[in-house]
mmCIF file of C-alpha atoms and ligand atoms in Angstrom:
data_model
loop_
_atom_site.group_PDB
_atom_site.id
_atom_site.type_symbol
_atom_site.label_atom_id
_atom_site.label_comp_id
_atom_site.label_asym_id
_atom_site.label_seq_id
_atom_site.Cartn_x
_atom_site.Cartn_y
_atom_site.Cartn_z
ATOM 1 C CA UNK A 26 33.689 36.495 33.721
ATOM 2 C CA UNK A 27 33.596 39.467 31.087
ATOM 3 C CA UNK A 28 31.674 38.024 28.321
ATOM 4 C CA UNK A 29 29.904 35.430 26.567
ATOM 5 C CA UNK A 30 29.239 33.765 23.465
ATOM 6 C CA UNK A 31 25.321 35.061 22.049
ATOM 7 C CA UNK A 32 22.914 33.337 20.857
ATOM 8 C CA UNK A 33 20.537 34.494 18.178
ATOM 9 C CA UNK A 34 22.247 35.631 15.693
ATOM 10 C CA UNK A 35 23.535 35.278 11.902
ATOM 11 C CA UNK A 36 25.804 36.873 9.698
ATOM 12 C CA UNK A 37 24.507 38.971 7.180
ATOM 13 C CA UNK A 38 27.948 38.843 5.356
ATOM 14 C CA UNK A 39 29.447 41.846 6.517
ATOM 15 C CA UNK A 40 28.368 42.385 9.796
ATOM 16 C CA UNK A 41 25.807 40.198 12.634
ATOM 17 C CA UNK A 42 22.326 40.460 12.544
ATOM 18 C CA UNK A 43 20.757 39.559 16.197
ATOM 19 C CA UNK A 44 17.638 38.396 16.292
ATOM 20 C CA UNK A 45 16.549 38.711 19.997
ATOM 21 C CA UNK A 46 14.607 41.752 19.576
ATOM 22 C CA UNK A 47 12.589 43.465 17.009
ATOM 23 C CA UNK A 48 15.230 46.296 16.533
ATOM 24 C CA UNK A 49 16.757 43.697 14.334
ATOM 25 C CA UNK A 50 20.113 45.470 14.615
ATOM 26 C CA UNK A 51 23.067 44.879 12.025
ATOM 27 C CA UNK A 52 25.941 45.417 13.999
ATOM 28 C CA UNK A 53 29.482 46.283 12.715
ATOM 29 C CA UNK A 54 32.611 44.709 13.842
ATOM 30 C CA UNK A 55 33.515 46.499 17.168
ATOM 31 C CA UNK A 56 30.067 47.455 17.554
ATOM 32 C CA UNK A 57 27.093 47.584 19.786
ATOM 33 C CA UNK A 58 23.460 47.091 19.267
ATOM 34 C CA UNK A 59 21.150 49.473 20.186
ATOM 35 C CA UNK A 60 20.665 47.996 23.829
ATOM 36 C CA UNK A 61 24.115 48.486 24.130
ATOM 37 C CA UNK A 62 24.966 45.078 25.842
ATOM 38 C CA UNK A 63 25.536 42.996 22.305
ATOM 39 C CA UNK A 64 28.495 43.332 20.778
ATOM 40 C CA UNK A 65 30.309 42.094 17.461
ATOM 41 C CA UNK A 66 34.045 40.705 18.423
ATOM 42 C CA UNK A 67 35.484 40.105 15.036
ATOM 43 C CA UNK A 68 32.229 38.510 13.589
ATOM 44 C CA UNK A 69 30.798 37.088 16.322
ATOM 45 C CA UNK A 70 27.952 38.412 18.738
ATOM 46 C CA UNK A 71 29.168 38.241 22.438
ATOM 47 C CA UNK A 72 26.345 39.017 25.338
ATOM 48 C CA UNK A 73 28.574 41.629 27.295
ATOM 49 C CA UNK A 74 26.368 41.297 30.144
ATOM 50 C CA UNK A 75 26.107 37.783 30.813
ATOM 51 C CA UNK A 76 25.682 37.053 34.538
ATOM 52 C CA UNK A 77 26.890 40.437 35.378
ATOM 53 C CA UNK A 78 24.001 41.939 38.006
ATOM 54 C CA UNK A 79 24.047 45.698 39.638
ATOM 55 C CA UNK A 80 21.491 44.538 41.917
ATOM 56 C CA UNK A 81 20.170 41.674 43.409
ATOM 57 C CA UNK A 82 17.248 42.143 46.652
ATOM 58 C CA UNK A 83 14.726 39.959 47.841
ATOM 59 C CA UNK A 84 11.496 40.801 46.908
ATOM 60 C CA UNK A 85 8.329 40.076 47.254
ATOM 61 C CA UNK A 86 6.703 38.383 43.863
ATOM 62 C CA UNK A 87 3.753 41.334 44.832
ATOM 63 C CA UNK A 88 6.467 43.871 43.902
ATOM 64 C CA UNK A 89 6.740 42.538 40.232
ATOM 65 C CA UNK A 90 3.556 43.547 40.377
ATOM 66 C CA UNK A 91 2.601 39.924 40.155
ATOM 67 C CA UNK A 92 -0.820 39.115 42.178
ATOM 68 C CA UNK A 93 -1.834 35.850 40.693
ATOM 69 C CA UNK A 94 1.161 33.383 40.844
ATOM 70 C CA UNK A 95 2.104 31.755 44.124
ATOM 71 C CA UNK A 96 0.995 35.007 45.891
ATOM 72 C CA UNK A 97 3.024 35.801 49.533
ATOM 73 C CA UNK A 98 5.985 33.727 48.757
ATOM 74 C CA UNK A 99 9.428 35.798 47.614
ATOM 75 C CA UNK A 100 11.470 36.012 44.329
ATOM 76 C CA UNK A 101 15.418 36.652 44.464
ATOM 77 C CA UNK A 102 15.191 39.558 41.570
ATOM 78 C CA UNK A 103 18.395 40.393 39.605
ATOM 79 C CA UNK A 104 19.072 42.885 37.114
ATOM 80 C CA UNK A 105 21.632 43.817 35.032
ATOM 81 C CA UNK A 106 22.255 47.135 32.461
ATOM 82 C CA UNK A 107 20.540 48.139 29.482
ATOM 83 C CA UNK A 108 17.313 47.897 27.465
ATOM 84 C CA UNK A 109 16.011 47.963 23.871
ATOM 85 C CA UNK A 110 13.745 51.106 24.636
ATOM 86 C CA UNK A 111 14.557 54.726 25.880
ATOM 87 C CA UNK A 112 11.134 55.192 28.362
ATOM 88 C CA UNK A 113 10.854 58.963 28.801
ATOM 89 C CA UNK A 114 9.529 58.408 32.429
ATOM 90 C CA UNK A 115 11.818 55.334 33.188
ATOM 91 C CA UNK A 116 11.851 54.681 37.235
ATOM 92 C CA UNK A 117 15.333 52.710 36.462
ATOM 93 C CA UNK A 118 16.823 55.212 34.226
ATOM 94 C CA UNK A 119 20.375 54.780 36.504
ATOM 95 C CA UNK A 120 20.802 51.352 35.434
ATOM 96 C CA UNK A 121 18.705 50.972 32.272
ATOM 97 C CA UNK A 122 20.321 53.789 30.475
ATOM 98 C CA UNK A 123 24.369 52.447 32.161
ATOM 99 C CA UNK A 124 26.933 51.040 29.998
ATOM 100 C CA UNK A 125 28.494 47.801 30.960
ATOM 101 C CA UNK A 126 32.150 50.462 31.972
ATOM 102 C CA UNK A 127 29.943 52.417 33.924
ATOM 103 C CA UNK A 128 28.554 50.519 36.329
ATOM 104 C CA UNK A 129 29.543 48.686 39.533
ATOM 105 C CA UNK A 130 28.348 45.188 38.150
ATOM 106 C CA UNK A 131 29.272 42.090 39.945
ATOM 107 C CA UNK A 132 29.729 38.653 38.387
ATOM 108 C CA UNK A 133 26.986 36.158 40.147
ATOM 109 C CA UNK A 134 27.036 32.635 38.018
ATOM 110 C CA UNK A 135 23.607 30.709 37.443
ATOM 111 C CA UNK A 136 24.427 28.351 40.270
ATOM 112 C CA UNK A 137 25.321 31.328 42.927
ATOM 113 C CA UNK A 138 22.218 32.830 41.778
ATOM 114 C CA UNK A 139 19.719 29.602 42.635
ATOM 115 C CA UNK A 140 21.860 28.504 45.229
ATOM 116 C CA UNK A 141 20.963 32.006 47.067
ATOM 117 C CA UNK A 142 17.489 31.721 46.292
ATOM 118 C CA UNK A 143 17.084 28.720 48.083
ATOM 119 C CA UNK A 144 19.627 29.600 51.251
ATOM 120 C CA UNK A 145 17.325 33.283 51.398
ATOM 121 C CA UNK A 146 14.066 31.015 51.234
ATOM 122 C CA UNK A 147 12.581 32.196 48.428
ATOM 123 C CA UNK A 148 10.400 30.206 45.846
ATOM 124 C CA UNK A 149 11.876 32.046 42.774
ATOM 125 C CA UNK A 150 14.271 33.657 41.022
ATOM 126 C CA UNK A 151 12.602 37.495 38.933
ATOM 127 C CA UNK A 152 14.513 38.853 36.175
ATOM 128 C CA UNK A 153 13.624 42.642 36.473
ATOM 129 C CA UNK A 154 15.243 46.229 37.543
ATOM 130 C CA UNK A 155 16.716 46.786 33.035
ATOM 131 C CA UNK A 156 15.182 44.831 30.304
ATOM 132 C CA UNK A 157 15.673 40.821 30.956
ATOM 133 C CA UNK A 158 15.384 40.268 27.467
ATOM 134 C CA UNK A 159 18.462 41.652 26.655
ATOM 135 C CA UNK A 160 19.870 38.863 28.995
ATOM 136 C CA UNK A 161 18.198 36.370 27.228
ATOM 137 C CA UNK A 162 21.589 33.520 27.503
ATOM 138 C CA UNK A 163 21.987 34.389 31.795
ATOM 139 C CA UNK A 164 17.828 34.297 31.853
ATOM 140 C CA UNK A 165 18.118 30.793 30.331
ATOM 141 C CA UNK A 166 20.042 29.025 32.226
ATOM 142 C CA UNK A 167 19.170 30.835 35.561
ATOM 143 C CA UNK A 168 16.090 29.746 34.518
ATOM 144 C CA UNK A 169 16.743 26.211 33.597
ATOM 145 C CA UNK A 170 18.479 25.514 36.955
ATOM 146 C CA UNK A 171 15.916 27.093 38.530
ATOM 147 C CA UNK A 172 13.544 25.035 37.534
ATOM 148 C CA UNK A 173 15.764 21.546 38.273
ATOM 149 C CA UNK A 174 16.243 22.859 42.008
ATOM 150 C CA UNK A 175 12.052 23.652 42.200
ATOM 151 C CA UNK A 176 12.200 27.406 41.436
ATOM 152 C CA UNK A 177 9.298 29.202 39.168
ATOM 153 C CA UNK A 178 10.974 32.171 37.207
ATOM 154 C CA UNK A 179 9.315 35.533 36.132
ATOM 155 C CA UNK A 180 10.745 38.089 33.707
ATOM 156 C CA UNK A 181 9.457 41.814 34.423
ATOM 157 C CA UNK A 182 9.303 42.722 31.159
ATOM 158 C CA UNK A 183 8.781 45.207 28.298
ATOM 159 C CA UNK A 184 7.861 42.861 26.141
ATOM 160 C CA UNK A 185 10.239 43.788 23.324
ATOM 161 C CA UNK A 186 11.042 40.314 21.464
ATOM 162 C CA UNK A 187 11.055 38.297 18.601
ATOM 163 C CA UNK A 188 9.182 34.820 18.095
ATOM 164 C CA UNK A 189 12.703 33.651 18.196
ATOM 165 C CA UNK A 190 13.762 35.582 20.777
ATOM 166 C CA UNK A 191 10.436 34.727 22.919
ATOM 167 C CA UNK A 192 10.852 30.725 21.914
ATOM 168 C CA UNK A 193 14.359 30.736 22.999
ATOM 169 C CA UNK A 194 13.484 32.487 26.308
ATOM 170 C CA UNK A 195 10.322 30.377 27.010
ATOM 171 C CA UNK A 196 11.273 26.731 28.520
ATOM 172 C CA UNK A 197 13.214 28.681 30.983
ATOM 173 C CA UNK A 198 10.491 31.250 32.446
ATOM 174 C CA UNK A 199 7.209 30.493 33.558
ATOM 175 C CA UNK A 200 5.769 34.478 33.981
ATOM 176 C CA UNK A 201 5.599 36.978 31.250
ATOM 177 C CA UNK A 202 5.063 39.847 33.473
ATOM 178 C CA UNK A 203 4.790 42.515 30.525
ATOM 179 C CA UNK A 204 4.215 46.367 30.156
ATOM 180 C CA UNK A 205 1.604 47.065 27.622
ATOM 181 C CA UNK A 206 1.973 51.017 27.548
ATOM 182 C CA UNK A 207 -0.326 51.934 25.333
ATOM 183 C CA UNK A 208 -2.300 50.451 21.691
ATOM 184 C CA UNK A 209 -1.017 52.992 19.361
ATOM 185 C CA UNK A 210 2.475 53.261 17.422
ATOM 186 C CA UNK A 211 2.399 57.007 18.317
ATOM 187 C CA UNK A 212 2.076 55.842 22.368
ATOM 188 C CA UNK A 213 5.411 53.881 21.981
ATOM 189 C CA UNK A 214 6.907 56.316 20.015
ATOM 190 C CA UNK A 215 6.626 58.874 22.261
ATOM 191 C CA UNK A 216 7.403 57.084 25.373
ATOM 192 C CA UNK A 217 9.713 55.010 24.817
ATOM 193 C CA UNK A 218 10.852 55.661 21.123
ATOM 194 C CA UNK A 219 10.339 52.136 19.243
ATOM 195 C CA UNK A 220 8.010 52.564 16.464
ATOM 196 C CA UNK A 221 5.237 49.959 17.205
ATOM 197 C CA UNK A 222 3.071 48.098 19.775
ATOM 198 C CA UNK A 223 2.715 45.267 17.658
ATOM 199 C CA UNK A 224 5.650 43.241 18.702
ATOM 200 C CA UNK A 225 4.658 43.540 21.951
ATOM 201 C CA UNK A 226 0.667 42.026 21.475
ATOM 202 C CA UNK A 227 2.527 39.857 19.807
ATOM 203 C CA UNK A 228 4.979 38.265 22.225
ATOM 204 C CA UNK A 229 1.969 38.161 25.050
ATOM 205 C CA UNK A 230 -0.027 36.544 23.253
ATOM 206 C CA UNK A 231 2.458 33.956 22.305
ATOM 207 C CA UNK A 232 3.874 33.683 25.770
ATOM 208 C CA UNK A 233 -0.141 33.343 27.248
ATOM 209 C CA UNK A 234 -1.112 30.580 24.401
ATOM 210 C CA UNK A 235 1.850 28.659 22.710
ATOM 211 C CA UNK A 236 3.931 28.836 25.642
ATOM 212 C CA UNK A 237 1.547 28.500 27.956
ATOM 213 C CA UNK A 238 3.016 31.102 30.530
ATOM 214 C CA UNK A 239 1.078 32.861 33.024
ATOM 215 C CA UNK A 240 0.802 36.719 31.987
ATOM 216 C CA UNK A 241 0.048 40.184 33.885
ATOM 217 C CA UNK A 242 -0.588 42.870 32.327
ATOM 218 C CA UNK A 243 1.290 46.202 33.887
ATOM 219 C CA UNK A 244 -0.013 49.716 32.273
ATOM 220 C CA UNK A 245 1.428 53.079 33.850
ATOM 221 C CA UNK A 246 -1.143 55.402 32.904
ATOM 222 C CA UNK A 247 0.718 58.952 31.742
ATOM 223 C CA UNK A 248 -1.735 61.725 30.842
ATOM 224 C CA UNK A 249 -2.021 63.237 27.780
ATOM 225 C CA UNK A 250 -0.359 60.024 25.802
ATOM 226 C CA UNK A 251 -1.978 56.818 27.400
ATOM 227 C CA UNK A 252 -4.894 58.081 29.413
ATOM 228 C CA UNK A 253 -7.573 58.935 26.626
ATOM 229 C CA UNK A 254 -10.612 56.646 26.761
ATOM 230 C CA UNK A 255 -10.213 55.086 23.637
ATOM 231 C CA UNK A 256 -7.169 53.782 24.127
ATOM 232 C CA UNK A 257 -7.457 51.923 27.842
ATOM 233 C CA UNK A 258 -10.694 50.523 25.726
ATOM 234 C CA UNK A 259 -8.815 49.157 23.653
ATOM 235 C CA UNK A 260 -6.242 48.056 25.575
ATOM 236 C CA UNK A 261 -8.728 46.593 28.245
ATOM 237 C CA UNK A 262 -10.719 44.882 25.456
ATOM 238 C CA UNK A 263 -7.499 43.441 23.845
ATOM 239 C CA UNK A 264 -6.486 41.682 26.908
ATOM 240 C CA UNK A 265 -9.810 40.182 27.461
ATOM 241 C CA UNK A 266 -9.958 38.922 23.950
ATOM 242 C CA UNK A 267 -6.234 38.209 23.242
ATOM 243 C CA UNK A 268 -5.071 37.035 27.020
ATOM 244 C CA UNK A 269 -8.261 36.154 28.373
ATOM 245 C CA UNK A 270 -10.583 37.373 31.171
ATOM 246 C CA UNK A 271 -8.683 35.986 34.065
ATOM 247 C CA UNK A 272 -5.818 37.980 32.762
ATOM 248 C CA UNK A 273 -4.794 40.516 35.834
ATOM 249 C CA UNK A 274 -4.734 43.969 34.428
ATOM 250 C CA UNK A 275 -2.144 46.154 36.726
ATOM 251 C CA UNK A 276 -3.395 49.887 35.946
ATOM 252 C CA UNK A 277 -0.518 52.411 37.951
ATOM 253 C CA UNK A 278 -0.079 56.054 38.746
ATOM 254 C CA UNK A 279 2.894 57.746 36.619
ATOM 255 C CA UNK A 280 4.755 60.134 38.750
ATOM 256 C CA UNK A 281 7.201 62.988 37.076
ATOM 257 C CA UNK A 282 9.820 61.844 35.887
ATOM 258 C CA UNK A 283 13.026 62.965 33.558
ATOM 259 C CA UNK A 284 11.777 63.809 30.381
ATOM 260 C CA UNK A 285 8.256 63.663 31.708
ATOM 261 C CA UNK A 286 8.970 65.887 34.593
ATOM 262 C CA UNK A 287 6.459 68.327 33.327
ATOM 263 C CA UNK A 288 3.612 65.871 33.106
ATOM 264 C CA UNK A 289 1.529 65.537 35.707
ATOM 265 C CA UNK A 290 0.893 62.689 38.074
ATOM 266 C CA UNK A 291 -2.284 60.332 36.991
ATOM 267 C CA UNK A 292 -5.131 61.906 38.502
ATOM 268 C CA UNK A 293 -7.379 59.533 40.845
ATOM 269 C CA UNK A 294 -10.615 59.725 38.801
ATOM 270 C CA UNK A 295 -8.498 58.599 35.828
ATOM 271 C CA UNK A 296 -7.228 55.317 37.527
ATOM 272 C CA UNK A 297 -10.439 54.948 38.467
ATOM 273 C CA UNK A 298 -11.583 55.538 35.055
ATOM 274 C CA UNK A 299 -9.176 53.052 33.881
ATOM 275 C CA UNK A 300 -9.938 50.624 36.393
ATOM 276 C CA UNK A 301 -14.071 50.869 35.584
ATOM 277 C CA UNK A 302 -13.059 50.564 31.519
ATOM 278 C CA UNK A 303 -10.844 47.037 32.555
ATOM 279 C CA UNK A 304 -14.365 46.042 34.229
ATOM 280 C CA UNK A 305 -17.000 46.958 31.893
ATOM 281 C CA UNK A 306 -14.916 45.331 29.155
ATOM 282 C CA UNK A 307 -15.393 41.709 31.376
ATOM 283 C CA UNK A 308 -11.606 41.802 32.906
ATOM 284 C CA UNK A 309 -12.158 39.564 36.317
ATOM 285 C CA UNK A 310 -8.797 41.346 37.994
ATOM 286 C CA UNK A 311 -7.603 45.212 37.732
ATOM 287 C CA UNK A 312 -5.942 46.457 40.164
ATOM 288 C CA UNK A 313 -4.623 49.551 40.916
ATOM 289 C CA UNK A 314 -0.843 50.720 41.770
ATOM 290 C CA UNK A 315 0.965 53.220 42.792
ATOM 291 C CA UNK A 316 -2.109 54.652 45.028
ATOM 292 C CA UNK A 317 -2.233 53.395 48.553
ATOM 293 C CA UNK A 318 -5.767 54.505 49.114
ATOM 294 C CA UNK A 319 -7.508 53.010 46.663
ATOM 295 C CA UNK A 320 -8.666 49.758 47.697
ATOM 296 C CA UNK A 321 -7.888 48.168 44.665
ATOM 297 C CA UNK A 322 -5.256 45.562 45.603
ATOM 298 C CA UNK A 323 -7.347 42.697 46.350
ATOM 299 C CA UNK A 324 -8.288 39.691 44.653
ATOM 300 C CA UNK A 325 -11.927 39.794 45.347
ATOM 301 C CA UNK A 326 -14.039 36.244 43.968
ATOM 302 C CA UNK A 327 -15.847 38.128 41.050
ATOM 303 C CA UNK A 328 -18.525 35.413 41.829
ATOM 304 C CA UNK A 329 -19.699 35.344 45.069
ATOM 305 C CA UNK A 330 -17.651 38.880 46.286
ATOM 306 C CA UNK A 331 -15.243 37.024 49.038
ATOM 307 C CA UNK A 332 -11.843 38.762 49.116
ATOM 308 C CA UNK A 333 -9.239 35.721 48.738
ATOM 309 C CA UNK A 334 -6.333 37.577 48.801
ATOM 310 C CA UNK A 335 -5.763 40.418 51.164
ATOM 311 C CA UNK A 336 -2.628 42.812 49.926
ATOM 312 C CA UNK A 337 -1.361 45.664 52.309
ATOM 313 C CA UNK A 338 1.385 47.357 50.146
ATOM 314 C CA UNK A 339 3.454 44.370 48.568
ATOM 315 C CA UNK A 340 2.713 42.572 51.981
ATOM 316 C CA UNK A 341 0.005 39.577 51.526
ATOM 317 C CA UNK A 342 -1.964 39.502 55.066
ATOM 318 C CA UNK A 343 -4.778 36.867 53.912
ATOM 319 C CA UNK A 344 -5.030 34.338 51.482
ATOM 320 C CA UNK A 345 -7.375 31.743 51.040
ATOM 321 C CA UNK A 346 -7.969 29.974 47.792
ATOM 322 C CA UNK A 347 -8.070 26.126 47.440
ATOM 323 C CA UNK A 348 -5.909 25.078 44.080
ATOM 324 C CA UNK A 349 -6.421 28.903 42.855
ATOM 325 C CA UNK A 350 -10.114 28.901 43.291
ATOM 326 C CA UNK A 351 -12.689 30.379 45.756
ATOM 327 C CA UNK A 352 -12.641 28.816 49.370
ATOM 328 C CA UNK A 353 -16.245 29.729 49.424
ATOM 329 C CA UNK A 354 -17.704 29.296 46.396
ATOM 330 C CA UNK A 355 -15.486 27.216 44.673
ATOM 331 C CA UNK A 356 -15.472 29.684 41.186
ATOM 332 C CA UNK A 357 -11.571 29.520 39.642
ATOM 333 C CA UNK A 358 -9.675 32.589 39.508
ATOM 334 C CA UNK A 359 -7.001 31.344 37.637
ATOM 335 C CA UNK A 360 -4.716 31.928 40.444
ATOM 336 C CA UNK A 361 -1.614 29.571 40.286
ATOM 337 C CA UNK A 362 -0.094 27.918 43.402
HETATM 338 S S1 SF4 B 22 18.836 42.660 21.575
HETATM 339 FE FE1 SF4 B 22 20.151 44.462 21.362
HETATM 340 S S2 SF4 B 22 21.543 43.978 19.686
HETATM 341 FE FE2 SF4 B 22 19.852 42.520 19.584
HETATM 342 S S3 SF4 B 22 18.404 43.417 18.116
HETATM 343 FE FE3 SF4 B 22 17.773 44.054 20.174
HETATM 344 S S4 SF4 B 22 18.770 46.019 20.548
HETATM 345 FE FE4 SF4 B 22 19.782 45.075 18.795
#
């Protein structure tokens, strides 16, 4: 299986305008769009990497990070190649910035891909590791037949997408796990070279409230671009307003990296800093990542102070809520299970 028919897009007269992300591209005939996995074959959009994975792992749904959906049970996570942004600091850089000739990609079909995820135990199928949007057709009906054989379904994403392309997308996924890397254009520009935010805000808040998904928030804190106080305000305030207080907020250390191999790793006062901002501004649930010693991994009941779900690493060692809400003093968390 090379290829498949797209979805998503029209013809502008001369060439095919998708509409799955806000990049909008016009492509030529014989052309690629700027994710690099959309093609025009003689007028028509094909999705070049339709089912085709480079990896595939069990993993737990922790790992995402996703703390507040089914927490302790497992996810079979694929990926793919490709993504509508260029992240300077990109952990998946081998696969995100492949071509579909250049990499050892293996064809799995939707009903290999549940079928495993039931024979390896797991409770859902994760669309992470490059940009799931850009899968959008494979993430559908994964999704779809996940959902027929009892299987939730997560993206891991960046957030990148149209109304359209998040409407098309939605029925089939139940998480919006999403990167919010900053409030500013200039943030996204220089990170990961798109020229605004806004889509992103956008597509959460559509996933969260017409949608009806359950959203987490991931932001990798880079100093000198992300880490200034008035923008994890913002940010912080944003989700509480936009996504709501029970919203987890997923604040992580950034590491050197490729083009950001000069930057420095997040300093501990700053996550901390971060962390303090997510509470002041009435956040129920920020945790902190990347930094074992912390002690911020825990779902602690904001009411009464009883930790609920114990974390060690991506390893879930207690947890005790009754239908998502404190055993002991019966508050909701808005944990779902
Ligand atoms: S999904 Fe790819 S081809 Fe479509 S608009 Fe986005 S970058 Fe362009």
């Amino acid at each position: 299986m090379a290829e498949h028919p797209a979805d998503l897009w029209e013809s502008d007269g001369e060439r095919v305008h998708c509409l799955l992300c806000p990049h909008s591209c016009h492509v030529a005939d014989g052309r690629r769009g700027i994710c690099g996995v959309r093609r025009n074959d003689g007028g028509a959009l094909v999705a070049l990497t339709y089912g085709r994975v480079s990896s595939i792992a069990v993993d737990p749904i922790e790992k995402k990070p996703v703390y507040h959906y089914f927490p302790g049970t497992t996810a079979l996570s694929v990926g793919s190649v490709g993504c509508t942004m260029k992240c300077g600091h990109c952990q998946n850089w081998q696969i995100s910035r492949a071509s579909t000739e250049d990499a050892s990609l293996q064809y799995v079909a939707p009903s290999q891909l549940v079928d495993l995820a039931i024979e390896q135990g797991c409770r859902g199928v994760a669309f992470t590791y490059n940009e799931p949007v850009i899968w959008a057709e494979y993430v559908r009906d994964c999704g779809n037949l996940a959902h027929e054989r009892g299987l939730y379904s997560v993206m891991v994403t960046n957030g990148f997408v149209t109304e359209a392309g998040l409407d098309y997308l939605a029925p089939a996924v139940d998480v919006w796990r999403v990167d919010v890397k900053g409030m500013t254009d200039e943030a996204y520009r220089t990170l990961c070279r798109v020229p605004s935010v806004a889509p992103v805000l956008a597509g959460a808040e559509r996933a969260r409230h017409v949608h009806r998904m359950h959203v987490e928030v991931v932001t990798n804190v880079v100093p000198g671009i992300n880490d200034d106080e008035a923008q994890l305000t913002a940010l912080a305030r944003w989700i509480a307003t936009s996504l709501g207080l029970d919203t987890p907020w997923h604040v992580t250390r950034f590491f050197p990296c490729l083009e950001f191999e000069d930057v420095p790793a997040t300093p501990f006062p700053t996550l901390r800093r971060a962390r303090e901002i997510g509470l002041e501004a009435g956040l129920r649930f920020v945790f902190l990542g990347n930094a074992a010693n912390e002690d911020a991994e825990n779902t602690i009941c904001p009411a009464c102070g009883e930790t609920v779900v114990r974390r060690d690493g991506f390893r879930v060692s207690r947890h005790d809520t009754r239908a998502g809400a404190c055993p002991k003093c019966g508050a909701p968390l808005g944990i779902v299970e």
